[in-house]
Amino acid sequence: MAWTVEDLRDLAELLRAHPEWREPLWALLASEEVRRMPERMERSFQRAARLILALYRAQRQHYKEFIAHRAETDRRFAELAEAIRNLSESFAIHRAETDRRFAELAEAQRRHYEEFVTHRAETDRRFAELAEAVRRLSESFAAHRQEFLEYRAETDRRFAELAEAQRRTEESLAAHRAETDRRFAELAEAQRRHYEEFVAHRAETDRRFAELSAEVRALAEAQRRTEEILQQVLLRQEQFQRTLDHFGQIIGPITEEHMVQALQEWIAQQGGTLLTPVVSITLDGLGEVDGLARARLPDGREAWLLVSAKAKVWARSITEFVERILRHPEARERLQAQGVGDPVLPVVFGRALDHRALEAAQRARVGLLIGRQGMLVPPALWSLSEGKPLG
């Protein structure tokens, strides 16, 4: 009698009811090569996993070293950003190439894994078919021994075919493993060259940093010497300023004394009269009027004399007197607060004269009184409230 699908189902039910029969039946049906196939596949997977893990750990260690060194390099070469940028671009190109190679390796691994998954699914499907057949065979084994033997022969043939397919699969896996090992070797060699380039770059970086440190130390030494020279200059400047202050304390009163005498002589020559003593007045940080007096002019009008006294009169002496006193709003307000009103006669007094001061006094319409030479440029009447000459 021929075996039917129902017979195989009955055999499968017997195996489910008696699990202890499965191992003897499997030993009877399956060859030694087929039984050891999962163990060999597991060893192959473990070996590949160990290789990938070793490569990953080495790459991660190298990447950590690179990250630490790049941080140190960025800190040291903050002033050399352009050179670092160029180096970073070169490294980015190399890293992109490395990423591309890893992507190719990952793609190859993905395709091989898909092929393996497909093969495993096919194997599982065939084992499922075999299990279903064994189950049905077991259910009808007692009544259909001869048909069972024929079916076993057919099963052996199919197992032989399966073993041949497995052999071809193992050969394919061996070839793939050899190709994978070759690619891993190439990747390791590329990683080694990259690390050697990295070590050479780090040595060059350290050398350049040492040169920069030497230059910085030389610069610091030069700066120290410059500071010492500057301290000496400041000391001499302070000594010179003290000398000037001492000289000013001597020459200032003498100049103001000559200014008062020359001013009195000029007023007398003009037929006028000084109504108040000639005094000096300070404008609270805005400057100082060296001579201030109220006078009656020859025509009977009264005016205020505003005098700036200098040892030697320069053109800038005229300009500073006009800008800082006669036209400066705050200076005019403070003079008015002291009781000085319109009109005023501005005069610059000096014991010596620069030739350019004559033209400056004429343009500014300010009096120029020089020691024994007298009034070289007569003063014009000014409006203190408006800060400009009258008429």
Coordinates of C-alpha atoms in Angstrom, one line a residue:
M1 CA 0.0 0.0 0.0
A2 CA 1.4 3.5 -0.9
W3 CA 2.0 6.2 1.7
T4 CA -0.5 9.0 1.9
V5 CA -0.5 12.5 3.4
E6 CA -2.7 11.2 6.2
D7 CA -0.1 8.5 7.0
L8 CA 2.6 11.2 7.5
R9 CA 0.2 13.3 9.6
D10 CA -0.4 10.2 11.8
L11 CA 3.4 9.7 12.1
A12 CA 3.8 13.3 13.2
E13 CA 1.1 12.9 15.8
L14 CA 2.9 9.9 17.2
L15 CA 6.2 11.9 17.4
R16 CA 4.4 14.7 19.3
A17 CA 2.9 12.2 21.6
H18 CA 6.2 10.4 22.1
P19 CA 9.0 13.1 22.0
E20 CA 11.6 10.4 23.0
W21 CA 11.2 8.8 19.6
R22 CA 12.4 11.8 17.7
E23 CA 16.1 11.5 18.5
P24 CA 16.3 7.8 17.4
L25 CA 14.3 8.5 14.3
W26 CA 16.5 11.6 13.5
A27 CA 19.6 9.5 14.1
L28 CA 18.2 6.9 11.8
L29 CA 17.2 9.3 9.0
A30 CA 19.8 12.1 9.1
S31 CA 23.4 11.6 8.2
E32 CA 26.3 12.7 10.5
E33 CA 27.2 15.5 8.1
V34 CA 23.7 17.0 8.4
R35 CA 23.6 16.7 12.2
R36 CA 26.9 18.6 12.6
M37 CA 25.9 21.3 10.1
P38 CA 24.4 23.8 12.8
E39 CA 27.5 23.4 14.9
R40 CA 29.8 24.3 12.0
M41 CA 27.7 27.2 11.1
E42 CA 27.7 28.5 14.7
R43 CA 31.5 28.2 14.8
S44 CA 31.8 30.2 11.6
F45 CA 29.5 32.9 12.9
Q46 CA 31.4 33.1 16.2
R47 CA 34.7 33.5 14.3
A48 CA 33.3 36.2 12.1
A49 CA 31.9 37.9 15.2
R50 CA 35.3 37.8 16.9
L51 CA 37.0 39.3 13.9
I52 CA 34.4 42.1 13.7
L53 CA 34.6 42.8 17.4
A54 CA 38.4 43.0 17.4
L55 CA 38.4 45.3 14.4
Y56 CA 35.7 47.5 16.1
R57 CA 37.6 47.7 19.4
A58 CA 40.9 48.6 17.6
Q59 CA 39.1 51.2 15.5
R60 CA 37.3 52.7 18.5
Q61 CA 40.6 53.0 20.4
H62 CA 42.3 54.7 17.5
Y63 CA 39.4 57.0 17.1
K64 CA 39.5 57.9 20.8
E65 CA 43.2 58.7 20.5
F66 CA 42.5 60.8 17.5
I67 CA 39.7 62.8 19.2
A68 CA 42.0 63.4 22.3
H69 CA 44.9 64.6 20.1
R70 CA 42.7 66.7 17.9
A71 CA 41.3 68.5 21.0
E72 CA 44.9 69.2 22.2
T73 CA 45.9 70.4 18.7
D74 CA 42.9 72.8 18.6
R75 CA 43.9 74.2 22.0
R76 CA 47.5 74.8 21.0
F77 CA 46.9 76.1 17.5
A78 CA 44.1 78.5 18.1
E79 CA 46.1 81.3 16.5
L80 CA 46.9 79.0 13.5
A81 CA 43.3 78.3 12.6
E82 CA 43.8 78.5 8.8
A83 CA 46.5 75.8 8.8
I84 CA 44.3 73.6 11.1
R85 CA 41.4 74.2 8.8
N86 CA 43.4 73.0 5.8
L87 CA 44.5 70.0 7.8
S88 CA 41.0 69.3 8.9
E89 CA 39.8 69.4 5.3
S90 CA 42.4 66.8 4.3
F91 CA 41.5 64.6 7.2
A92 CA 37.8 65.0 6.4
I93 CA 38.5 63.8 2.8
H94 CA 40.4 60.8 4.3
R95 CA 37.6 60.2 6.7
A96 CA 35.0 60.3 3.9
E97 CA 37.1 57.8 2.0
T98 CA 37.2 55.6 5.1
D99 CA 33.5 55.9 5.6
R100 CA 32.9 55.0 2.0
R101 CA 35.0 51.9 2.3
F102 CA 33.2 51.0 5.5
A103 CA 29.9 51.5 3.8
E104 CA 31.0 49.2 0.9
L105 CA 32.0 46.6 3.5
A106 CA 28.7 47.0 5.4
E107 CA 26.8 46.7 2.1
A108 CA 28.7 43.5 1.2
Q109 CA 28.1 42.1 4.7
R110 CA 24.4 43.0 4.3
R111 CA 24.1 41.2 1.0
H112 CA 25.9 38.1 2.3
Y113 CA 23.7 38.1 5.4
E114 CA 20.6 38.4 3.2
E115 CA 21.8 35.4 1.2
F116 CA 22.4 33.5 4.4
V117 CA 19.0 34.4 5.7
T118 CA 17.4 33.3 2.5
H119 CA 19.4 30.0 2.6
R120 CA 18.4 29.5 6.2
A121 CA 14.8 30.1 5.4
E122 CA 15.0 27.6 2.6
T123 CA 16.7 25.1 4.9
D124 CA 14.0 25.6 7.6
R125 CA 11.3 25.2 5.0
R126 CA 12.8 21.9 3.9
F127 CA 13.3 20.7 7.5
A128 CA 9.6 21.6 8.1
E129 CA 8.6 19.5 5.1
L130 CA 10.8 16.7 6.3
A131 CA 9.3 16.9 9.8
E132 CA 5.8 16.8 8.3
A133 CA 6.7 13.8 6.3
V134 CA 8.3 12.0 9.2
R135 CA 5.2 12.7 11.3
R136 CA 2.9 11.2 8.7
L137 CA 5.3 8.3 8.2
S138 CA 5.4 7.5 11.9
E139 CA 1.6 7.3 12.1
S140 CA 1.5 4.6 9.4
F141 CA 4.8 2.9 10.1
A142 CA 3.4 -0.4 11.5
A143 CA 1.0 -1.1 8.7
H144 CA 3.1 0.3 5.8
R145 CA 6.7 -0.8 6.5
Q146 CA 7.6 -1.5 2.8
E147 CA 6.2 1.8 1.7
F148 CA 8.1 3.4 4.6
L149 CA 11.3 1.8 3.4
E150 CA 10.7 3.2 -0.1
Y151 CA 9.9 6.6 1.4
R152 CA 13.1 6.4 3.5
A153 CA 15.0 5.7 0.3
E154 CA 13.4 8.8 -1.2
T155 CA 14.2 10.7 2.0
D156 CA 17.8 9.6 1.9
R157 CA 18.0 10.7 -1.7
R158 CA 16.6 14.1 -0.7
F159 CA 19.0 14.3 2.2
A160 CA 21.8 13.5 -0.1
E161 CA 20.7 16.3 -2.3
L162 CA 20.4 18.5 0.8
A163 CA 23.9 17.5 1.9
E164 CA 25.2 18.4 -1.6
A165 CA 23.4 21.7 -1.4
Q166 CA 24.9 22.2 2.1
R167 CA 28.3 21.4 0.8
R168 CA 28.0 23.9 -2.0
T169 CA 26.7 26.5 0.6
E170 CA 29.7 25.8 2.8
E171 CA 32.0 26.2 -0.1
S172 CA 30.3 29.5 -0.9
L173 CA 30.6 30.6 2.7
A174 CA 34.3 29.6 2.7
A175 CA 34.9 31.7 -0.4
H176 CA 33.0 34.6 1.2
R177 CA 34.9 34.2 4.4
A178 CA 38.2 34.3 2.5
E179 CA 37.0 37.4 0.7
T180 CA 35.9 38.9 4.0
D181 CA 39.3 38.2 5.5
R182 CA 41.1 39.8 2.6
R183 CA 38.9 42.9 2.9
F184 CA 39.5 43.0 6.6
A185 CA 43.3 42.7 6.0
E186 CA 43.1 45.6 3.5
L187 CA 41.1 47.7 6.0
A188 CA 43.6 46.9 8.7
E189 CA 46.5 47.9 6.5
A190 CA 44.7 51.2 5.6
Q191 CA 44.1 51.8 9.3
R192 CA 47.8 51.1 10.0
R193 CA 48.9 53.6 7.4
H194 CA 46.4 56.1 8.7
Y195 CA 47.7 55.7 12.2
E196 CA 51.3 56.1 11.0
E197 CA 50.3 59.3 9.2
F198 CA 48.6 60.4 12.4
V199 CA 51.7 59.7 14.5
A200 CA 53.9 61.7 12.0
H201 CA 51.4 64.6 12.1
R202 CA 51.4 64.6 15.9
A203 CA 55.2 64.6 15.9
E204 CA 55.2 67.6 13.5
T205 CA 52.6 69.3 15.5
D206 CA 54.7 68.9 18.7
R207 CA 57.8 70.2 16.9
R208 CA 56.0 73.3 15.6
F209 CA 54.4 73.9 19.0
A210 CA 57.9 73.7 20.6
E211 CA 59.2 76.3 18.0
L212 CA 56.2 78.4 18.8
S213 CA 56.8 78.1 22.6
A214 CA 60.4 79.2 22.0
E215 CA 59.2 82.2 20.0
V216 CA 56.7 83.1 22.7
R217 CA 59.4 82.8 25.4
A218 CA 61.7 85.1 23.3
L219 CA 58.8 87.5 22.8
A220 CA 58.1 87.5 26.6
E221 CA 61.7 88.2 27.2
A222 CA 61.6 91.1 24.7
Q223 CA 58.4 92.4 26.3
R224 CA 60.1 92.2 29.7
R225 CA 63.0 94.2 28.5
T226 CA 60.6 96.7 26.8
E227 CA 58.7 97.1 30.1
E228 CA 62.0 97.7 31.9
I229 CA 62.9 100.4 29.3
L230 CA 59.4 101.8 29.6
Q231 CA 59.7 102.0 33.3
Q232 CA 62.9 103.9 32.9
V233 CA 61.3 106.3 30.4
L234 CA 58.3 106.8 32.7
L235 CA 60.7 107.5 35.6
R236 CA 62.6 110.1 33.5
Q237 CA 59.3 111.6 32.3
E238 CA 58.2 112.0 35.9
Q239 CA 61.5 113.6 36.7
F240 CA 61.2 115.9 33.7
Q241 CA 57.6 116.8 34.7
R242 CA 58.7 117.6 38.2
T243 CA 61.4 119.8 36.6
L244 CA 58.8 121.5 34.4
D245 CA 56.5 122.0 37.4
H246 CA 59.3 123.6 39.3
F247 CA 60.2 125.7 36.4
G248 CA 56.6 126.7 36.0
Q249 CA 56.4 127.7 39.6
I250 CA 59.3 130.1 39.0
I251 CA 58.6 131.4 35.5
G252 CA 54.8 131.6 35.8
P253 CA 54.7 134.4 38.5
I254 CA 57.5 136.3 36.7
T255 CA 55.6 136.2 33.4
E256 CA 52.3 137.3 35.0
E257 CA 54.2 140.1 36.7
H258 CA 55.5 141.4 33.4
M259 CA 52.0 140.9 31.9
V260 CA 50.5 143.2 34.5
Q261 CA 53.1 145.8 34.0
A262 CA 52.8 145.7 30.2
L263 CA 49.0 145.8 30.4
Q264 CA 49.0 148.9 32.7
E265 CA 51.4 150.6 30.3
W266 CA 49.2 149.9 27.3
I267 CA 46.0 151.1 28.9
A268 CA 47.8 154.3 30.1
Q269 CA 49.1 154.9 26.5
Q270 CA 45.6 154.5 25.1
G271 CA 44.2 157.0 27.6
G272 CA 42.2 154.4 29.5
T273 CA 42.2 153.3 33.2
L274 CA 42.2 150.0 35.0
L275 CA 39.2 150.0 37.4
T276 CA 40.1 146.8 39.2
P277 CA 43.3 144.9 40.0
V278 CA 44.6 142.4 37.5
V279 CA 43.8 138.9 38.9
S280 CA 43.8 135.4 37.6
I281 CA 40.8 133.1 37.6
T282 CA 40.5 129.3 37.3
L283 CA 37.5 127.8 35.4
D284 CA 37.2 124.5 37.3
G285 CA 39.1 122.2 35.0
L286 CA 38.3 124.0 31.7
G287 CA 41.4 126.2 31.8
E288 CA 42.6 129.4 33.4
V289 CA 42.5 133.2 32.6
D290 CA 45.9 134.5 33.7
G291 CA 44.7 138.2 33.8
L292 CA 41.2 139.6 34.5
A293 CA 40.5 143.3 35.1
R294 CA 37.8 145.8 34.4
A295 CA 38.9 148.9 32.5
R296 CA 37.5 152.2 31.2
L297 CA 38.4 152.8 27.6
P298 CA 39.4 156.2 26.1
D299 CA 35.8 156.7 24.7
G300 CA 34.4 156.3 28.2
R301 CA 33.0 152.7 27.7
E302 CA 33.9 150.0 30.2
A303 CA 35.1 146.5 29.2
W304 CA 36.7 143.4 30.7
L305 CA 40.2 142.5 29.9
L306 CA 40.8 138.8 29.5
V307 CA 44.5 137.9 29.2
S308 CA 46.4 134.7 28.5
A309 CA 50.1 134.9 29.6
K310 CA 52.8 132.7 27.9
A311 CA 56.5 132.8 28.1
K312 CA 56.5 132.6 24.3
V313 CA 53.5 133.1 22.1
W314 CA 52.9 130.6 19.3
A315 CA 50.1 130.4 16.7
R316 CA 48.5 127.6 18.7
S317 CA 48.6 129.8 21.8
I318 CA 46.1 132.2 20.0
T319 CA 44.0 129.3 18.8
E320 CA 43.8 127.6 22.2
F321 CA 42.8 130.8 23.9
V322 CA 40.0 131.4 21.4
E323 CA 38.6 127.8 21.4
R324 CA 39.1 127.0 25.1
I325 CA 38.0 130.3 26.6
L326 CA 36.3 132.8 24.2
R327 CA 34.1 130.3 22.3
H328 CA 33.8 127.5 24.8
P329 CA 30.2 127.5 26.1
E330 CA 30.9 126.3 29.6
A331 CA 34.0 128.5 30.0
R332 CA 31.9 131.6 29.0
E333 CA 29.1 130.6 31.4
R334 CA 31.6 130.3 34.3
L335 CA 33.1 133.7 33.5
Q336 CA 29.6 135.2 33.5
A337 CA 28.9 133.5 36.8
Q338 CA 32.0 135.4 38.1
G339 CA 30.4 138.7 37.1
V340 CA 32.2 139.1 33.7
G341 CA 29.9 140.7 31.1
D342 CA 30.0 142.2 27.6
P343 CA 32.1 143.5 26.1
V344 CA 35.5 141.9 26.6
L345 CA 38.9 142.7 25.2
P346 CA 40.9 139.4 24.7
V347 CA 44.7 139.7 24.8
V348 CA 47.5 137.2 24.6
F349 CA 50.7 138.3 26.4
G350 CA 54.2 136.9 25.9
R351 CA 57.8 137.8 26.5
A352 CA 58.8 136.2 23.2
L353 CA 57.0 135.7 19.9
D354 CA 56.8 133.2 17.0
H355 CA 56.3 135.0 13.6
R356 CA 53.2 132.9 12.9
A357 CA 51.5 134.2 16.0
L358 CA 51.0 137.7 14.4
E359 CA 48.9 136.4 11.5
A360 CA 46.9 134.1 13.9
A361 CA 46.1 137.0 16.2
Q362 CA 45.0 139.2 13.3
R363 CA 42.7 136.5 12.0
A364 CA 41.2 135.8 15.4
R365 CA 41.0 139.6 16.2
V366 CA 42.7 139.0 19.5
G367 CA 45.2 141.4 21.0
L368 CA 48.9 140.5 20.9
L369 CA 50.9 142.1 23.7
I370 CA 54.7 141.3 23.7
G371 CA 56.9 142.4 26.6
R372 CA 58.9 145.5 25.7
Q373 CA 57.5 145.6 22.1
G374 CA 54.0 146.6 23.3
M375 CA 50.7 145.9 21.6
L376 CA 51.5 144.5 18.2
V377 CA 47.9 143.6 17.3
P378 CA 45.2 145.7 18.9
P379 CA 42.3 143.6 20.4
A380 CA 38.8 143.8 19.1
L381 CA 35.7 144.0 21.3
W382 CA 34.1 140.6 21.8
S383 CA 30.7 139.5 23.0
L384 CA 31.2 137.0 25.8
S385 CA 27.6 135.9 25.7
E386 CA 27.7 135.1 21.9
G387 CA 31.4 134.0 21.8
K388 CA 32.4 136.2 18.8
P389 CA 33.8 139.7 18.0
L390 CA 31.4 142.6 17.9
G391 CA 30.9 144.4 14.6

